[in-house]
Amino acid sequence: MKERLLGSASRPAVGAARAVVRRRSGGGSGRELSGRRCRDGRAPACLPAHLGQDGASLHRTVPEKAIDVTSADQSPRRRHTQIEGVGVPPSGAAWGRVSHALFRAGRLHRVAAGALLRRVGLYPGQELLLMLLWDEDHRAQADLIRALDVDASTVTKMLQRLEQAGFVTRCPSPTDRRAAVVSLTDSGRALREEVADLWRELEEAVTALLDEGEADVVTGLLDRIEEGLQQRLSGMRGTG
């Protein structure tokens, strides 16, 4: 009796799931469910990932290309979308939609950069330090810290790793024994073309869905965001 009751209770859910799939796949598409096979004749593997082989296990709604996670009565400027393949953002993301978008894009950018840089034995950020040395070799460590605008301890760790990898050397300054001068090794100089190729590949990934005009617009907007943040931080330091 208990099994029969559970079986009958699951039928409305299955029907609702099939209706949702039909609605969101455009009605007559191959994703419409029919028994244990799809309309295009494929095996049940074409069922949505969140449905069981018999369509009876409904854990969440069918994912769409973009899902509005805010209420319908909010203005378009307050709405936030979920990209396919990315987890549902927290409701708090609506408090700062641009900030959350920057966070998401920045995280993926760092992951992509890391995967590429591993090919030549580097970590994200180390290539930026090397770029400074490729422009001007034999630079004071303090100069690199100012140019990168990061904590001194962060630059020290980066240099230690680069030194251990054989890409740079550090030696006392001939004019100030308390200061260190950072220089490229032959291996460090040889990395330049490889890193250039990797950054071109990274740029292609970043701009894959943008045309040239859109890429220019995005670059300009990011420059303005950076400028605004710098002004705000300068003001906070001045009043702190």
GROMACS .gro file of C-alpha atoms in nm:
model
  240
    1MET     CA    1   0.000   0.000   0.000
    2LYS     CA    2   0.277   0.243   0.093
    3GLU     CA    3   0.457   0.176  -0.235
    4ARG     CA    4   0.135   0.229  -0.433
    5LEU     CA    5   0.074   0.560  -0.256
    6LEU     CA    6   0.426   0.679  -0.327
    7GLY     CA    7   0.397   0.573  -0.688
    8SER     CA    8   0.070   0.761  -0.738
    9ALA     CA    9   0.209   1.069  -0.562
   10SER     CA   10   0.503   1.085  -0.796
   11ARG     CA   11   0.290   1.082  -1.113
   12PRO     CA   12   0.180   1.449  -1.091
   13ALA     CA   13   0.542   1.550  -1.039
   14VAL     CA   14   0.644   1.353  -1.346
   15GLY     CA   15   0.368   1.513  -1.550
   16ALA     CA   16   0.469   1.858  -1.430
   17ALA     CA   17   0.832   1.787  -1.512
   18ARG     CA   18   0.741   1.679  -1.864
   19ALA     CA   19   0.529   1.990  -1.911
   20VAL     CA   20   0.817   2.210  -1.796
   21VAL     CA   21   1.057   2.040  -2.035
   22ARG     CA   22   0.811   2.077  -2.324
   23ARG     CA   23   0.750   2.446  -2.246
   24ARG     CA   24   1.117   2.538  -2.206
   25SER     CA   25   1.238   2.340  -2.504
   26GLY     CA   26   0.997   2.511  -2.742
   27GLY     CA   27   0.718   2.254  -2.753
   28GLY     CA   28   0.814   2.021  -3.037
   29SER     CA   29   1.185   1.985  -2.975
   30GLY     CA   30   1.369   1.659  -2.927
   31ARG     CA   31   1.384   1.715  -2.550
   32GLU     CA   32   1.010   1.652  -2.509
   33LEU     CA   33   0.971   1.343  -2.292
   34SER     CA   34   0.766   1.050  -2.414
   35GLY     CA   35   0.777   0.746  -2.185
   36ARG     CA   36   1.138   0.634  -2.159
   37ARG     CA   37   1.257   0.775  -2.495
   38CYS     CA   38   1.293   1.120  -2.647
   39ARG     CA   39   1.103   1.221  -2.958
   40ASP     CA   40   1.423   1.203  -3.164
   41GLY     CA   41   1.448   0.834  -3.075
   42ARG     CA   42   1.754   0.856  -2.851
   43ALA     CA   43   1.787   0.656  -2.529
   44PRO     CA   44   1.692   0.813  -2.194
   45ALA     CA   45   2.040   0.969  -2.171
   46CYS     CA   46   1.880   1.274  -2.332
   47LEU     CA   47   1.669   1.331  -2.022
   48PRO     CA   48   1.766   1.642  -1.825
   49ALA     CA   49   2.039   1.572  -1.571
   50HIS     CA   50   1.811   1.635  -1.275
   51LEU     CA   51   1.552   1.372  -1.383
   52GLY     CA   52   1.597   1.000  -1.326
   53GLN     CA   53   1.579   0.743  -1.604
   54ASP     CA   54   1.200   0.722  -1.558
   55GLY     CA   55   1.160   1.099  -1.517
   56ALA     CA   56   1.030   1.057  -1.163
   57SER     CA   57   1.309   1.221  -0.963
   58LEU     CA   58   1.257   1.595  -0.975
   59HIS     CA   59   1.517   1.775  -0.761
   60ARG     CA   60   1.515   2.122  -0.914
   61THR     CA   61   1.372   2.313  -1.208
   62VAL     CA   62   1.509   2.265  -1.556
   63PRO     CA   63   1.810   2.500  -1.604
   64GLU     CA   64   1.783   2.769  -1.867
   65LYS     CA   65   2.042   2.977  -2.045
   66ALA     CA   66   1.980   3.263  -1.807
   67ILE     CA   67   1.765   3.256  -1.496
   68ASP     CA   68   1.640   3.571  -1.327
   69VAL     CA   69   1.700   3.510  -0.957
   70THR     CA   70   1.524   3.826  -0.841
   71SER     CA   71   1.154   3.896  -0.825
   72ALA     CA   72   0.972   4.000  -1.139
   73ASP     CA   73   0.873   4.339  -1.002
   74GLN     CA   74   1.233   4.458  -0.967
   75SER     CA   75   1.371   4.702  -1.221
   76PRO     CA   76   1.596   4.564  -1.499
   77ARG     CA   77   1.897   4.737  -1.341
   78ARG     CA   78   1.851   4.533  -1.024
   79ARG     CA   79   1.813   4.197  -1.193
   80HIS     CA   80   2.082   3.932  -1.183
   81THR     CA   81   2.117   3.638  -1.419
   82GLN     CA   82   2.263   3.293  -1.376
   83ILE     CA   83   2.491   3.173  -1.652
   84GLU     CA   84   2.444   2.813  -1.764
   85GLY     CA   85   2.693   2.586  -1.590
   86VAL     CA   86   2.746   2.828  -1.300
   87GLY     CA   87   2.589   2.778  -0.957
   88VAL     CA   88   2.291   2.985  -0.852
   89PRO     CA   89   2.423   3.315  -0.709
   90PRO     CA   90   2.328   3.409  -0.355
   91SER     CA   91   2.036   3.646  -0.310
   92GLY     CA   92   2.283   3.901  -0.171
   93ALA     CA   93   2.438   3.930  -0.519
   94ALA     CA   94   2.156   4.173  -0.601
   95TRP     CA   95   2.306   4.416  -0.348
   96GLY     CA   96   2.598   4.473  -0.584
   97ARG     CA   97   2.535   4.324  -0.926
   98VAL     CA   98   2.840   4.484  -1.090
   99SER     CA   99   3.063   4.379  -0.801
  100HIS     CA  100   2.935   4.023  -0.816
  101ALA     CA  101   2.981   4.012  -1.194
  102LEU     CA  102   3.340   4.134  -1.152
  103PHE     CA  103   3.400   3.872  -0.885
  104ARG     CA  104   3.268   3.589  -1.103
  105ALA     CA  105   3.459   3.700  -1.413
  106GLY     CA  106   3.775   3.765  -1.214
  107ARG     CA  107   3.765   3.421  -1.057
  108LEU     CA  108   3.727   3.247  -1.393
  109HIS     CA  109   3.994   3.468  -1.546
  110ARG     CA  110   4.240   3.367  -1.276
  111VAL     CA  111   4.155   2.999  -1.322
  112ALA     CA  112   4.209   3.025  -1.699
  113ALA     CA  113   4.532   3.220  -1.656
  114GLY     CA  114   4.659   2.968  -1.403
  115ALA     CA  115   4.593   2.676  -1.635
  116LEU     CA  116   4.786   2.846  -1.915
  117LEU     CA  117   5.078   2.966  -1.703
  118ARG     CA  118   5.132   2.622  -1.554
  119ARG     CA  119   5.261   2.518  -1.895
  120VAL     CA  120   5.575   2.726  -1.834
  121GLY     CA  121   5.599   2.676  -1.458
  122LEU     CA  122   5.446   3.007  -1.348
  123TYR     CA  123   5.164   3.112  -1.118
  124PRO     CA  124   4.919   3.399  -1.190
  125GLY     CA  125   5.082   3.732  -1.105
  126GLN     CA  126   5.438   3.612  -1.154
  127GLU     CA  127   5.422   3.693  -1.523
  128LEU     CA  128   5.334   4.054  -1.440
  129LEU     CA  129   5.651   4.085  -1.233
  130LEU     CA  130   5.850   3.931  -1.517
  131MET     CA  131   5.695   4.178  -1.762
  132LEU     CA  132   5.839   4.462  -1.556
  133LEU     CA  133   6.182   4.304  -1.574
  134TRP     CA  134   6.150   4.239  -1.947
  135ASP     CA  135   6.090   4.612  -1.990
  136GLU     CA  136   6.377   4.706  -1.758
  137ASP     CA  137   6.614   4.451  -1.610
  138HIS     CA  138   6.814   4.486  -1.285
  139ARG     CA  139   6.545   4.666  -1.086
  140ALA     CA  140   6.535   4.729  -0.714
  141GLN     CA  141   6.291   4.505  -0.528
  142ALA     CA  142   6.128   4.814  -0.374
  143ASP     CA  143   6.070   4.950  -0.725
  144LEU     CA  144   5.889   4.628  -0.825
  145ILE     CA  145   5.672   4.650  -0.515
  146ARG     CA  146   5.566   5.005  -0.605
  147ALA     CA  147   5.503   4.914  -0.969
  148LEU     CA  148   5.287   4.612  -0.885
  149ASP     CA  149   5.108   4.800  -0.605
  150VAL     CA  150   5.080   4.493  -0.382
  151ASP     CA  151   5.204   4.404  -0.036
  152ALA     CA  152   5.580   4.373   0.004
  153SER     CA  153   5.538   4.025   0.151
  154THR     CA  154   5.350   3.914  -0.162
  155VAL     CA  155   5.628   4.033  -0.392
  156THR     CA  156   5.889   3.871  -0.169
  157LYS     CA  157   5.712   3.533  -0.197
  158MET     CA  158   5.679   3.573  -0.574
  159LEU     CA  159   6.051   3.649  -0.606
  160GLN     CA  160   6.145   3.356  -0.387
  161ARG     CA  161   5.950   3.119  -0.610
  162LEU     CA  162   6.088   3.272  -0.929
  163GLU     CA  163   6.440   3.250  -0.787
  164GLN     CA  164   6.391   2.885  -0.692
  165ALA     CA  165   6.261   2.816  -1.044
  166GLY     CA  166   6.575   2.973  -1.189
  167PHE     CA  167   6.405   3.268  -1.362
  168VAL     CA  168   6.552   3.556  -1.156
  169THR     CA  169   6.836   3.630  -0.918
  170ARG     CA  170   6.858   3.874  -0.627
  171CYS     CA  171   7.173   4.038  -0.503
  172PRO     CA  172   7.255   4.334  -0.277
  173SER     CA  173   7.255   4.677  -0.441
  174PRO     CA  174   7.607   4.815  -0.499
  175THR     CA  175   7.490   5.154  -0.369
  176ASP     CA  176   7.273   5.036  -0.080
  177ARG     CA  177   7.358   4.705   0.083
  178ARG     CA  178   7.018   4.701   0.252
  179ALA     CA  179   6.838   4.696  -0.084
  180ALA     CA  180   6.809   4.404  -0.325
  181VAL     CA  181   6.840   4.418  -0.703
  182VAL     CA  182   6.637   4.170  -0.908
  183SER     CA  183   6.776   4.049  -1.239
  184LEU     CA  184   6.660   3.805  -1.505
  185THR     CA  185   6.846   3.484  -1.577
  186ASP     CA  186   6.878   3.346  -1.928
  187SER     CA  187   6.582   3.118  -1.851
  188GLY     CA  188   6.377   3.417  -1.736
  189ARG     CA  189   6.453   3.610  -2.053
  190ALA     CA  190   6.365   3.308  -2.264
  191LEU     CA  191   6.017   3.297  -2.111
  192ARG     CA  192   5.913   3.624  -2.272
  193GLU     CA  193   5.788   3.484  -2.603
  194GLU     CA  194   5.618   3.189  -2.435
  195VAL     CA  195   5.430   3.415  -2.194
  196ALA     CA  196   5.337   3.646  -2.483
  197ASP     CA  197   5.177   3.351  -2.665
  198LEU     CA  198   4.993   3.243  -2.349
  199TRP     CA  199   4.854   3.591  -2.291
  200ARG     CA  200   4.733   3.608  -2.650
  201GLU     CA  201   4.556   3.277  -2.594
  202LEU     CA  202   4.406   3.411  -2.270
  203GLU     CA  203   4.289   3.725  -2.449
  204GLU     CA  204   4.117   3.513  -2.713
  205ALA     CA  205   3.932   3.325  -2.439
  206VAL     CA  206   3.830   3.645  -2.261
  207THR     CA  207   3.698   3.813  -2.577
  208ALA     CA  208   3.555   3.501  -2.742
  209LEU     CA  209   3.198   3.637  -2.729
  210LEU     CA  210   3.288   4.001  -2.801
  211ASP     CA  211   3.350   4.182  -3.126
  212GLU     CA  212   3.626   4.442  -3.149
  213GLY     CA  213   3.396   4.730  -3.063
  214GLU     CA  214   3.256   4.553  -2.757
  215ALA     CA  215   3.608   4.468  -2.641
  216ASP     CA  216   3.698   4.837  -2.659
  217VAL     CA  217   3.385   4.931  -2.463
  218VAL     CA  218   3.455   4.673  -2.193
  219THR     CA  219   3.816   4.790  -2.162
  220GLY     CA  220   3.702   5.150  -2.126
  221LEU     CA  221   3.441   5.063  -1.864
  222LEU     CA  222   3.690   4.859  -1.661
  223ASP     CA  223   3.931   5.154  -1.675
  224ARG     CA  224   3.658   5.377  -1.534
  225ILE     CA  225   3.575   5.125  -1.261
  226GLU     CA  226   3.944   5.111  -1.166
  227GLU     CA  227   3.967   5.489  -1.160
  228GLY     CA  228   3.659   5.520  -0.942
  229LEU     CA  229   3.789   5.263  -0.696
  230GLN     CA  230   4.126   5.436  -0.678
  231GLN     CA  231   3.957   5.767  -0.601
  232ARG     CA  232   3.742   5.608  -0.333
  233LEU     CA  233   4.037   5.431  -0.171
  234SER     CA  234   4.247   5.748  -0.180
  235GLY     CA  235   3.967   5.932  -0.002
  236MET     CA  236   3.939   5.655   0.258
  237ARG     CA  237   4.314   5.666   0.324
  238GLY     CA  238   4.301   6.042   0.355
  239THR     CA  239   4.030   6.030   0.620
  240GLY     CA  240   4.161   5.717   0.797
   0.00000   0.00000   0.00000
